[in-house]
């Protein structure tokens, strides 16, 4: 009886995931567009966390965010303000948003605004800053703040007008294409960034900004292969949100990390987080760095794996093994193994090397625990100290405890109601 | 008994479930063998297996 209820609920949940139509609508501003955002709210990646428990890169990004907002003049003032209790820290996921690495969002930041056209829910994400010293890895020097200001004052306004001229962009179709062009939408976004430029360039040139400004915007997008990541992530976020809150469903609709803890949310258990200490990533380190330098796993970007791309689509992005480690055969194996723990195969995201089989989609906590196979995530590695930046990339799993605790809560809920 | 003895007089083709070392030993002796990756439910964790059984 309960098995039938779970099967029916999971069928409903996965249908919502497969029927989603993530669409890019516009460029907005965090304070104006993100629900519940205020001048003194700082959103971050992963499950909720207090200032005291934040890791180095998250603390660094908060410091940078407060300086960028003009709420603090320097690091000392920012730390005092963060400790004071005046700042509301909250998870991006509680505000229909997602953020890569530290995932810090503050009031003035420009954001992509997306809508899942099937269900009408929105999602938000900041614009990707590029590589090197950047806020999402906890850097907050003047060059970081200057770049964020340029993004607010030049990049976002140009893209905003270009999008108004182009109209909404269907991201489901675009992600389906990039998965067939060697991207997996998490650690490889070269094809996605290129397609986005192709889509927007004709409208960017039609805007009234100066030639220099338009050229700078195109160069900035071109110089950063991860520019499209900040669109795959909210596309996945607005895809997964309608699959949450379905009674009896064992589907995982959120996986996220704040640099200290990894958290998951399960559809039938509503908004509750199940957390455990985040793991250190097994990967390839940039010259001069080792695992001793690494911060534990951080960022909302594993919303891509939750939706059936990222590590789950590694077979579509075989060159990525040069970046995260392993062999082409490993990439095929990772994707193949994920079919063991998922509810369905994706109807849009298909892998050429697997005879165009749909990517494994919709993690089921029952299958994870029955098989002992944990979701595979490929991700960037942040230095444990604020301000240093990315030190490598690799593969990581969520802690099994998150799934065990969720299962225990799920059974308790069922025993209470039956 | 005779039938079992007959079996060992034929070419052995082995499907191994369980400890992988049995598979490796046979492989080293050029016996045709495949290994099935099998684990007990929840890797043998009784508490988790019991919780999972409540959902069946």
Coordinates of C-alpha atoms in Angstrom, one line a residue:
Chain A
X1 CA 0.0 0.0 0.0
X2 CA 2.7 2.5 1.1
X3 CA 4.8 1.3 -1.8
X4 CA 2.0 2.2 -4.3
X5 CA 1.6 5.7 -2.7
X6 CA 5.4 6.3 -3.0
X7 CA 5.4 5.1 -6.6
X8 CA 2.5 7.4 -7.5
X9 CA 4.0 10.4 -5.7
X10 CA 7.4 9.8 -7.4
X11 CA 5.7 9.5 -10.8
X12 CA 4.1 12.9 -10.2
X13 CA 7.4 14.4 -9.0
X14 CA 9.4 13.2 -11.9
X15 CA 6.8 14.3 -14.4
X16 CA 7.0 17.8 -13.1
X17 CA 10.8 17.7 -13.5
X18 CA 10.6 16.3 -17.1
X19 CA 7.8 18.8 -18.1
X20 CA 9.6 21.9 -16.9
X21 CA 10.3 24.7 -19.4
X22 CA 13.1 26.8 -17.9
X23 CA 13.1 30.1 -19.8
X24 CA 15.4 33.2 -19.5
X25 CA 13.2 36.3 -19.1
X26 CA 15.3 39.2 -18.1
X27 CA 18.0 40.8 -16.0
X28 CA 16.7 42.1 -12.7
X29 CA 18.1 43.4 -9.4
X30 CA 18.3 41.3 -6.3
X31 CA 16.6 43.7 -4.0
X32 CA 13.7 44.4 -6.4
X33 CA 13.2 40.9 -7.9
X34 CA 14.2 38.2 -5.3
X35 CA 11.4 37.5 -2.9
X36 CA 12.2 38.5 0.7
X37 CA 15.4 40.4 -0.2
X38 CA 16.3 43.5 1.8
X39 CA 19.3 45.9 1.9
X40 CA 20.7 44.0 4.9
X41 CA 20.0 40.5 3.6
X42 CA 22.9 38.4 2.5
X43 CA 22.0 35.2 0.7
X44 CA 24.5 32.3 0.5
X45 CA 24.9 28.8 -1.0
X46 CA 23.8 25.7 0.7
X47 CA 21.7 25.0 3.8
X48 CA 21.3 27.8 6.4
X49 CA 24.4 28.7 8.4
X50 CA 25.5 31.3 11.0
X51 CA 28.4 33.6 10.6
X52 CA 30.4 31.8 13.2
X53 CA 30.1 28.5 11.4
X54 CA 30.9 29.8 7.9
X55 CA 34.0 28.5 6.1
X56 CA 36.8 30.8 4.9
X57 CA 35.6 31.4 1.3
X58 CA 32.0 32.1 2.5
X59 CA 33.2 34.5 5.1
X60 CA 35.4 36.2 2.5
X61 CA 32.4 36.5 0.1
X62 CA 30.2 38.0 2.8
X63 CA 32.9 40.6 3.7
X64 CA 33.2 41.4 0.0
X65 CA 29.4 41.7 -0.4
X66 CA 29.1 44.1 2.6
X67 CA 31.9 46.3 1.1
X68 CA 30.3 46.2 -2.3
X69 CA 27.0 47.3 -0.8
X70 CA 28.7 50.2 1.0
X71 CA 27.6 48.7 4.3
X72 CA 31.2 48.4 5.4
X73 CA 34.4 50.3 4.4
X74 CA 36.9 47.6 4.9
X75 CA 37.3 44.0 6.2
X76 CA 37.3 45.0 9.9
X77 CA 34.0 46.9 9.6
X78 CA 32.5 44.1 7.5
X79 CA 33.4 41.4 10.1
X80 CA 32.0 43.6 12.9
X81 CA 28.8 44.1 11.0
X82 CA 28.5 40.4 10.1
X83 CA 29.0 39.5 13.8
X84 CA 26.5 42.2 15.1
X85 CA 23.3 40.3 14.2
X86 CA 22.1 43.2 12.0
X87 CA 22.6 41.2 8.8
X88 CA 20.1 38.6 7.8
X89 CA 21.9 35.5 6.5
X90 CA 19.8 33.1 4.6
X91 CA 20.0 30.3 2.1
X92 CA 19.6 31.2 -1.6
X93 CA 17.3 28.2 -1.9
X94 CA 14.8 29.8 0.5
X95 CA 14.4 32.7 -2.0
X96 CA 14.1 30.8 -5.3
X97 CA 17.7 31.6 -5.9
X98 CA 21.0 29.7 -6.4
X99 CA 24.6 30.8 -6.3
X100 CA 27.8 29.0 -7.4
X101 CA 30.5 28.4 -4.7
X102 CA 29.9 30.9 -1.8
X103 CA 26.8 31.9 -3.7
X104 CA 26.7 35.3 -2.0
X105 CA 23.9 37.6 -3.2
X106 CA 23.4 41.1 -1.9
X107 CA 20.7 43.8 -2.6
X108 CA 22.4 45.7 -5.5
X109 CA 23.6 42.7 -7.5
X110 CA 22.1 42.2 -10.9
X111 CA 20.5 38.8 -11.4
X112 CA 19.2 36.6 -14.2
X113 CA 15.5 36.2 -13.9
X114 CA 14.1 32.8 -15.2
X115 CA 10.7 31.3 -15.3
X116 CA 9.6 27.7 -15.5
X117 CA 6.8 28.3 -18.1
X118 CA 5.0 25.1 -17.3
X119 CA 4.4 25.9 -13.6
X120 CA 4.9 29.7 -13.5
X121 CA 7.6 29.7 -10.8
X122 CA 10.7 31.9 -11.1
X123 CA 14.4 31.5 -10.2
X124 CA 17.3 33.9 -9.8
X125 CA 21.1 33.8 -10.0
X126 CA 23.8 36.4 -10.1
X127 CA 26.0 36.9 -13.2
X128 CA 29.2 34.9 -13.4
X129 CA 32.3 36.9 -12.6
X130 CA 34.9 34.8 -14.4
X131 CA 37.9 33.0 -12.9
X132 CA 40.8 34.1 -10.7
X133 CA 40.2 36.4 -7.8
X134 CA 36.4 36.5 -7.6
X135 CA 33.8 37.0 -4.9
X136 CA 32.3 33.5 -5.2
X137 CA 35.6 32.0 -4.1
X138 CA 35.8 34.4 -1.2
X139 CA 38.0 37.2 -2.7
X140 CA 37.2 40.7 -1.7
X141 CA 40.1 42.9 -2.8
X142 CA 39.5 46.2 -4.6
X143 CA 39.8 44.5 -8.1
X144 CA 36.9 42.2 -7.1
X145 CA 34.7 45.0 -5.9
X146 CA 35.6 47.1 -9.1
X147 CA 34.6 44.2 -11.3
X148 CA 31.3 43.7 -9.4
X149 CA 30.6 47.4 -9.9
X150 CA 31.4 47.2 -13.6
X151 CA 29.0 44.2 -13.9
X152 CA 26.3 46.3 -12.2
X153 CA 26.9 49.4 -14.2
X154 CA 27.8 48.1 -17.7
X155 CA 27.4 44.3 -18.2
X156 CA 23.9 44.0 -16.6
X157 CA 22.4 47.1 -18.3
X158 CA 23.7 46.0 -21.8
X159 CA 22.4 42.5 -21.3
X160 CA 19.1 43.8 -19.9
X161 CA 18.4 45.8 -23.0
X162 CA 19.7 43.0 -25.3
X163 CA 17.3 40.6 -23.7
X164 CA 14.4 43.0 -24.0
X165 CA 15.1 43.2 -27.7
X166 CA 15.6 39.4 -28.1
X167 CA 12.7 38.3 -26.0
X168 CA 12.7 35.2 -23.7
X169 CA 15.2 32.5 -24.4
X170 CA 14.2 28.8 -24.1
X171 CA 16.9 27.4 -21.9
X172 CA 15.6 23.8 -21.9
X173 CA 16.3 23.6 -25.7
X174 CA 19.7 25.3 -25.2
X175 CA 20.8 23.0 -22.5
X176 CA 19.7 20.0 -24.5
X177 CA 21.9 21.3 -27.3
X178 CA 24.9 22.0 -25.2
X179 CA 24.8 18.4 -23.7
X180 CA 25.3 17.2 -27.3
X181 CA 28.1 19.7 -27.7
X182 CA 30.4 18.4 -24.9
X183 CA 29.1 20.3 -21.9
X184 CA 27.6 18.8 -18.8
X185 CA 26.4 22.2 -17.5
X186 CA 28.3 22.2 -14.2
X187 CA 32.1 22.2 -14.7
X188 CA 32.0 22.5 -18.5
X189 CA 30.0 25.3 -20.0
X190 CA 32.1 26.2 -23.1
X191 CA 29.4 25.3 -25.6
X192 CA 26.6 27.0 -23.5
X193 CA 28.6 30.2 -23.2
X194 CA 29.2 30.2 -27.0
X195 CA 25.5 29.5 -27.8
X196 CA 24.4 32.3 -25.4
X197 CA 26.8 34.8 -27.1
X198 CA 25.4 33.7 -30.5
X199 CA 21.9 34.3 -29.2
X200 CA 22.5 37.7 -27.7
X201 CA 25.2 39.3 -29.9
X202 CA 22.8 40.5 -32.6
X203 CA 20.8 42.3 -30.0
X204 CA 23.8 43.6 -28.0
X205 CA 25.0 45.4 -31.2
X206 CA 21.6 47.0 -31.6
X207 CA 21.6 48.6 -28.1
X208 CA 22.5 52.3 -27.7
X209 CA 25.5 51.8 -25.5
X210 CA 28.9 52.9 -26.8
X211 CA 30.9 50.6 -29.0
X212 CA 33.5 50.2 -26.3
X213 CA 30.9 49.1 -23.8
X214 CA 29.4 46.6 -26.1
X215 CA 32.8 45.2 -27.1
X216 CA 33.7 44.9 -23.4
X217 CA 30.6 43.0 -22.7
X218 CA 31.2 40.5 -25.5
X219 CA 34.8 40.1 -24.6
X220 CA 33.9 39.5 -20.9
X221 CA 31.4 36.8 -21.9
X222 CA 33.9 35.3 -24.3
X223 CA 36.8 35.3 -21.8
X224 CA 34.8 33.2 -19.3
X225 CA 33.9 29.6 -20.2
X226 CA 31.7 29.4 -17.1
X227 CA 29.5 32.4 -18.0
X228 CA 26.6 30.0 -18.9
X229 CA 26.9 28.1 -15.5
X230 CA 24.9 30.9 -13.9
X231 CA 22.1 30.1 -16.3
X232 CA 22.2 26.2 -16.1
X233 CA 21.9 26.5 -12.3
X234 CA 18.8 28.7 -12.1
X235 CA 17.3 26.7 -15.0
X236 CA 17.7 23.6 -12.8
X237 CA 16.5 25.4 -9.8
X238 CA 13.2 26.4 -11.4
X239 CA 12.9 22.9 -12.9
X240 CA 13.2 21.2 -9.4
X241 CA 11.2 23.6 -7.2
X242 CA 7.8 22.4 -8.4
X243 CA 8.8 18.8 -7.6
X244 CA 9.2 19.7 -3.9
X245 CA 6.4 19.2 -1.3
X246 CA 4.7 16.1 -2.9
X247 CA 3.5 13.9 -0.1
X248 CA 5.1 10.4 -0.1
X249 CA 7.7 11.3 -2.8
X250 CA 11.2 10.1 -2.1
X251 CA 12.7 12.3 -4.8
X252 CA 15.7 14.6 -3.9
X253 CA 14.7 18.1 -5.1
X254 CA 17.7 20.0 -3.6
X255 CA 21.4 19.3 -3.0
X256 CA 23.5 22.2 -1.9
X257 CA 26.6 23.0 0.2
X258 CA 27.7 26.0 2.2
X259 CA 31.3 25.0 2.6
X260 CA 30.8 23.6 6.1
X261 CA 27.8 21.3 5.5
X262 CA 26.2 19.4 2.7
X263 CA 22.3 19.5 2.7
X264 CA 19.6 17.7 0.8
X265 CA 15.8 18.3 0.7
X266 CA 13.4 15.5 -0.2
X267 CA 10.1 16.2 -1.9
X268 CA 7.8 14.3 0.6
X269 CA 9.6 16.0 3.5
X270 CA 8.9 19.6 2.4
X271 CA 11.4 22.3 3.3
X272 CA 13.4 20.3 5.9
X273 CA 17.2 20.1 5.3
X274 CA 19.2 17.0 6.1
X275 CA 22.8 17.9 6.6
X276 CA 26.2 16.5 7.4
X277 CA 29.7 17.8 7.2
X278 CA 30.8 18.6 3.6
X279 CA 33.5 16.4 2.1
X280 CA 36.9 17.3 0.7
X281 CA 37.0 16.9 -3.0
X282 CA 39.1 14.3 -4.8
X283 CA 40.5 16.1 -7.8
X284 CA 43.3 17.7 -9.8
X285 CA 44.9 20.6 -8.1
X286 CA 46.5 23.6 -9.8
X287 CA 50.3 23.7 -9.5
X288 CA 51.4 24.6 -6.0
X289 CA 48.2 23.4 -4.2
X290 CA 47.2 20.2 -2.5
X291 CA 44.2 18.8 -0.6
X292 CA 45.6 20.6 2.5
X293 CA 44.7 23.9 0.9
X294 CA 41.1 22.8 0.0
X295 CA 38.0 24.0 1.6
X296 CA 35.2 21.4 2.0
X297 CA 32.7 21.1 -0.8
X298 CA 30.8 24.4 -1.4
X299 CA 28.1 25.9 -3.6
X300 CA 24.6 25.5 -5.0
X301 CA 25.9 24.3 -8.4
X302 CA 25.1 20.6 -7.6
X303 CA 21.5 21.6 -8.4
X304 CA 22.7 20.5 -11.9
X305 CA 23.3 16.9 -10.7
X306 CA 19.9 17.0 -8.9
X307 CA 18.3 17.7 -12.2
X308 CA 20.2 15.1 -14.2
X309 CA 23.1 17.1 -15.8
X310 CA 26.5 17.9 -14.2
X311 CA 28.3 14.8 -13.0
X312 CA 25.2 12.7 -14.1
X313 CA 25.9 13.8 -17.7
X314 CA 29.7 13.3 -17.6
X315 CA 29.4 10.8 -20.5
X316 CA 28.3 13.8 -22.6
X317 CA 31.4 15.8 -21.6
X318 CA 34.2 13.4 -21.9
X319 CA 37.0 16.0 -22.3
X320 CA 36.1 17.1 -18.7
X321 CA 38.2 14.3 -17.3
X322 CA 41.3 16.3 -18.1
X323 CA 40.0 19.0 -15.7
X324 CA 38.5 16.8 -12.9
X325 CA 40.6 13.7 -13.2
X326 CA 40.0 10.2 -14.4
X327 CA 39.7 8.6 -17.9
X328 CA 37.1 8.8 -20.6
X329 CA 35.9 5.3 -19.5
X330 CA 35.3 6.7 -16.0
X331 CA 33.1 9.5 -17.5
X332 CA 30.9 6.8 -19.2
X333 CA 30.8 4.7 -16.0
X334 CA 29.8 7.6 -13.8
X335 CA 26.8 8.4 -15.9
X336 CA 25.9 4.7 -16.4
X337 CA 26.0 4.1 -12.6
X338 CA 23.7 7.0 -11.9
X339 CA 20.8 5.2 -13.7
X340 CA 20.9 2.9 -10.6
X341 CA 19.8 5.6 -8.3
X342 CA 17.4 7.7 -10.4
X343 CA 13.7 7.5 -11.2
X344 CA 13.9 8.3 -14.9
X345 CA 15.8 9.1 -18.1
X346 CA 15.7 12.7 -19.2
X347 CA 13.4 13.5 -22.1
X348 CA 15.5 16.4 -23.4
X349 CA 19.1 16.0 -22.1
X350 CA 20.5 13.1 -24.2
X351 CA 24.0 11.6 -24.4
X352 CA 25.4 10.9 -27.9
X353 CA 28.0 8.4 -26.6
X354 CA 25.2 6.4 -24.9
X355 CA 23.2 6.1 -28.1
X356 CA 21.4 9.3 -27.2
X357 CA 20.0 7.8 -24.0
X358 CA 18.4 10.5 -21.7
X359 CA 20.6 11.5 -18.7
X360 CA 19.8 9.8 -15.4
X361 CA 17.3 12.1 -13.7
X362 CA 15.6 12.4 -10.4
X363 CA 17.6 11.0 -7.4
X364 CA 15.5 8.6 -5.2
X365 CA 16.7 8.3 -1.5
X366 CA 15.5 4.7 -1.5
X367 CA 17.7 3.7 -4.4
X368 CA 20.7 5.5 -3.0
X369 CA 20.5 3.7 0.3
X370 CA 19.5 0.3 -1.2
X371 CA 22.5 0.3 -3.5
X372 CA 25.0 2.3 -1.5
X373 CA 25.7 4.3 -4.7
X374 CA 26.0 8.0 -3.9
X375 CA 25.4 10.8 -6.4
X376 CA 28.5 11.9 -8.3
X377 CA 29.2 15.6 -8.4
X378 CA 31.9 17.3 -10.4
X379 CA 32.9 20.6 -9.0
X380 CA 35.5 23.4 -8.4
X381 CA 37.7 23.4 -5.4
X382 CA 38.0 26.6 -3.3
X383 CA 41.0 27.5 -1.2
X384 CA 40.1 27.2 2.5
X385 CA 41.3 30.8 3.1
X386 CA 39.3 33.8 1.9
X387 CA 40.7 35.7 -1.1
X388 CA 42.8 33.0 -2.7
X389 CA 40.3 31.6 -5.2
X390 CA 40.0 28.3 -7.1
X391 CA 42.8 25.7 -6.5
X392 CA 41.5 22.8 -8.5
X393 CA 38.5 20.8 -9.7
X394 CA 37.4 17.3 -9.0
X395 CA 34.7 14.8 -8.0
X396 CA 32.8 14.5 -4.8
X397 CA 29.8 12.7 -3.2
X398 CA 27.2 13.9 -0.8
X399 CA 27.7 12.4 2.7
X400 CA 25.6 9.2 3.0
X401 CA 24.3 10.5 6.4
X402 CA 22.1 13.1 4.7
X403 CA 20.2 10.3 2.9
X404 CA 20.1 8.1 6.0
X405 CA 18.6 10.9 8.2
X406 CA 16.1 11.8 5.5
X407 CA 15.0 8.1 5.2
X408 CA 14.5 7.9 9.0
X409 CA 12.4 11.1 9.0
X410 CA 10.4 9.8 6.1
X411 CA 9.6 6.6 7.8
X412 CA 8.7 8.5 11.1
X413 CA 6.3 10.8 9.1
X414 CA 4.6 7.8 7.5
X415 CA 4.2 6.0 10.8
X416 CA 2.7 9.1 12.3
X417 CA 0.1 9.5 9.5
X418 CA -0.8 5.9 9.0
Chain B
X1 CA 27.4 -37.1 -7.8
X2 CA 28.5 -38.4 -11.2
X3 CA 26.8 -35.5 -12.8
X4 CA 28.8 -33.0 -10.7
X5 CA 32.0 -34.8 -11.6
X6 CA 31.0 -34.5 -15.3
X7 CA 30.7 -30.8 -14.8
X8 CA 34.3 -30.5 -13.7
X9 CA 35.4 -32.5 -16.7
X10 CA 33.9 -29.8 -19.0
X11 CA 35.2 -26.3 -19.6
X12 CA 34.1 -24.1 -16.6
X13 CA 32.3 -20.9 -17.1
X14 CA 31.9 -19.1 -13.8
X15 CA 29.6 -16.3 -12.7
X16 CA 31.0 -15.0 -9.4
X17 CA 28.8 -13.2 -6.9
X18 CA 30.3 -11.9 -3.7
X19 CA 34.0 -11.7 -2.9
X20 CA 35.8 -10.4 -5.9
X21 CA 39.0 -12.3 -5.0
X22 CA 37.4 -15.5 -6.1
X23 CA 36.8 -14.0 -9.6
X24 CA 40.4 -12.7 -9.7
X25 CA 41.9 -16.2 -8.8
X26 CA 39.8 -17.9 -11.5
X27 CA 40.8 -15.2 -14.0
X28 CA 44.5 -15.7 -13.2
X29 CA 44.0 -19.4 -14.0
X30 CA 42.5 -18.5 -17.4
X31 CA 39.0 -19.7 -16.4
X32 CA 36.2 -17.9 -18.3
X33 CA 34.5 -15.9 -15.5
X34 CA 32.5 -12.7 -14.9
X35 CA 32.0 -10.9 -11.7
X36 CA 28.6 -9.6 -10.6
X37 CA 28.9 -6.5 -8.5
X38 CA 26.5 -7.3 -5.8
X39 CA 26.0 -5.9 -2.3
X40 CA 23.4 -6.7 0.3
X41 CA 20.7 -4.1 0.6
X42 CA 22.1 -1.0 2.3
X43 CA 25.5 -2.6 2.3
X44 CA 24.4 -4.8 5.2
X45 CA 23.4 -1.9 7.4
X46 CA 20.6 -3.5 9.4
X47 CA 19.0 -0.2 10.6
X48 CA 18.8 1.2 7.1
X49 CA 17.6 -2.1 5.6
X50 CA 14.9 -2.2 8.2
X51 CA 13.8 1.4 7.5
X52 CA 13.7 0.6 3.7
X53 CA 11.6 -2.5 4.3
X54 CA 9.0 -0.3 5.9
X55 CA 8.4 1.4 2.6
X56 CA 7.8 -1.8 0.7

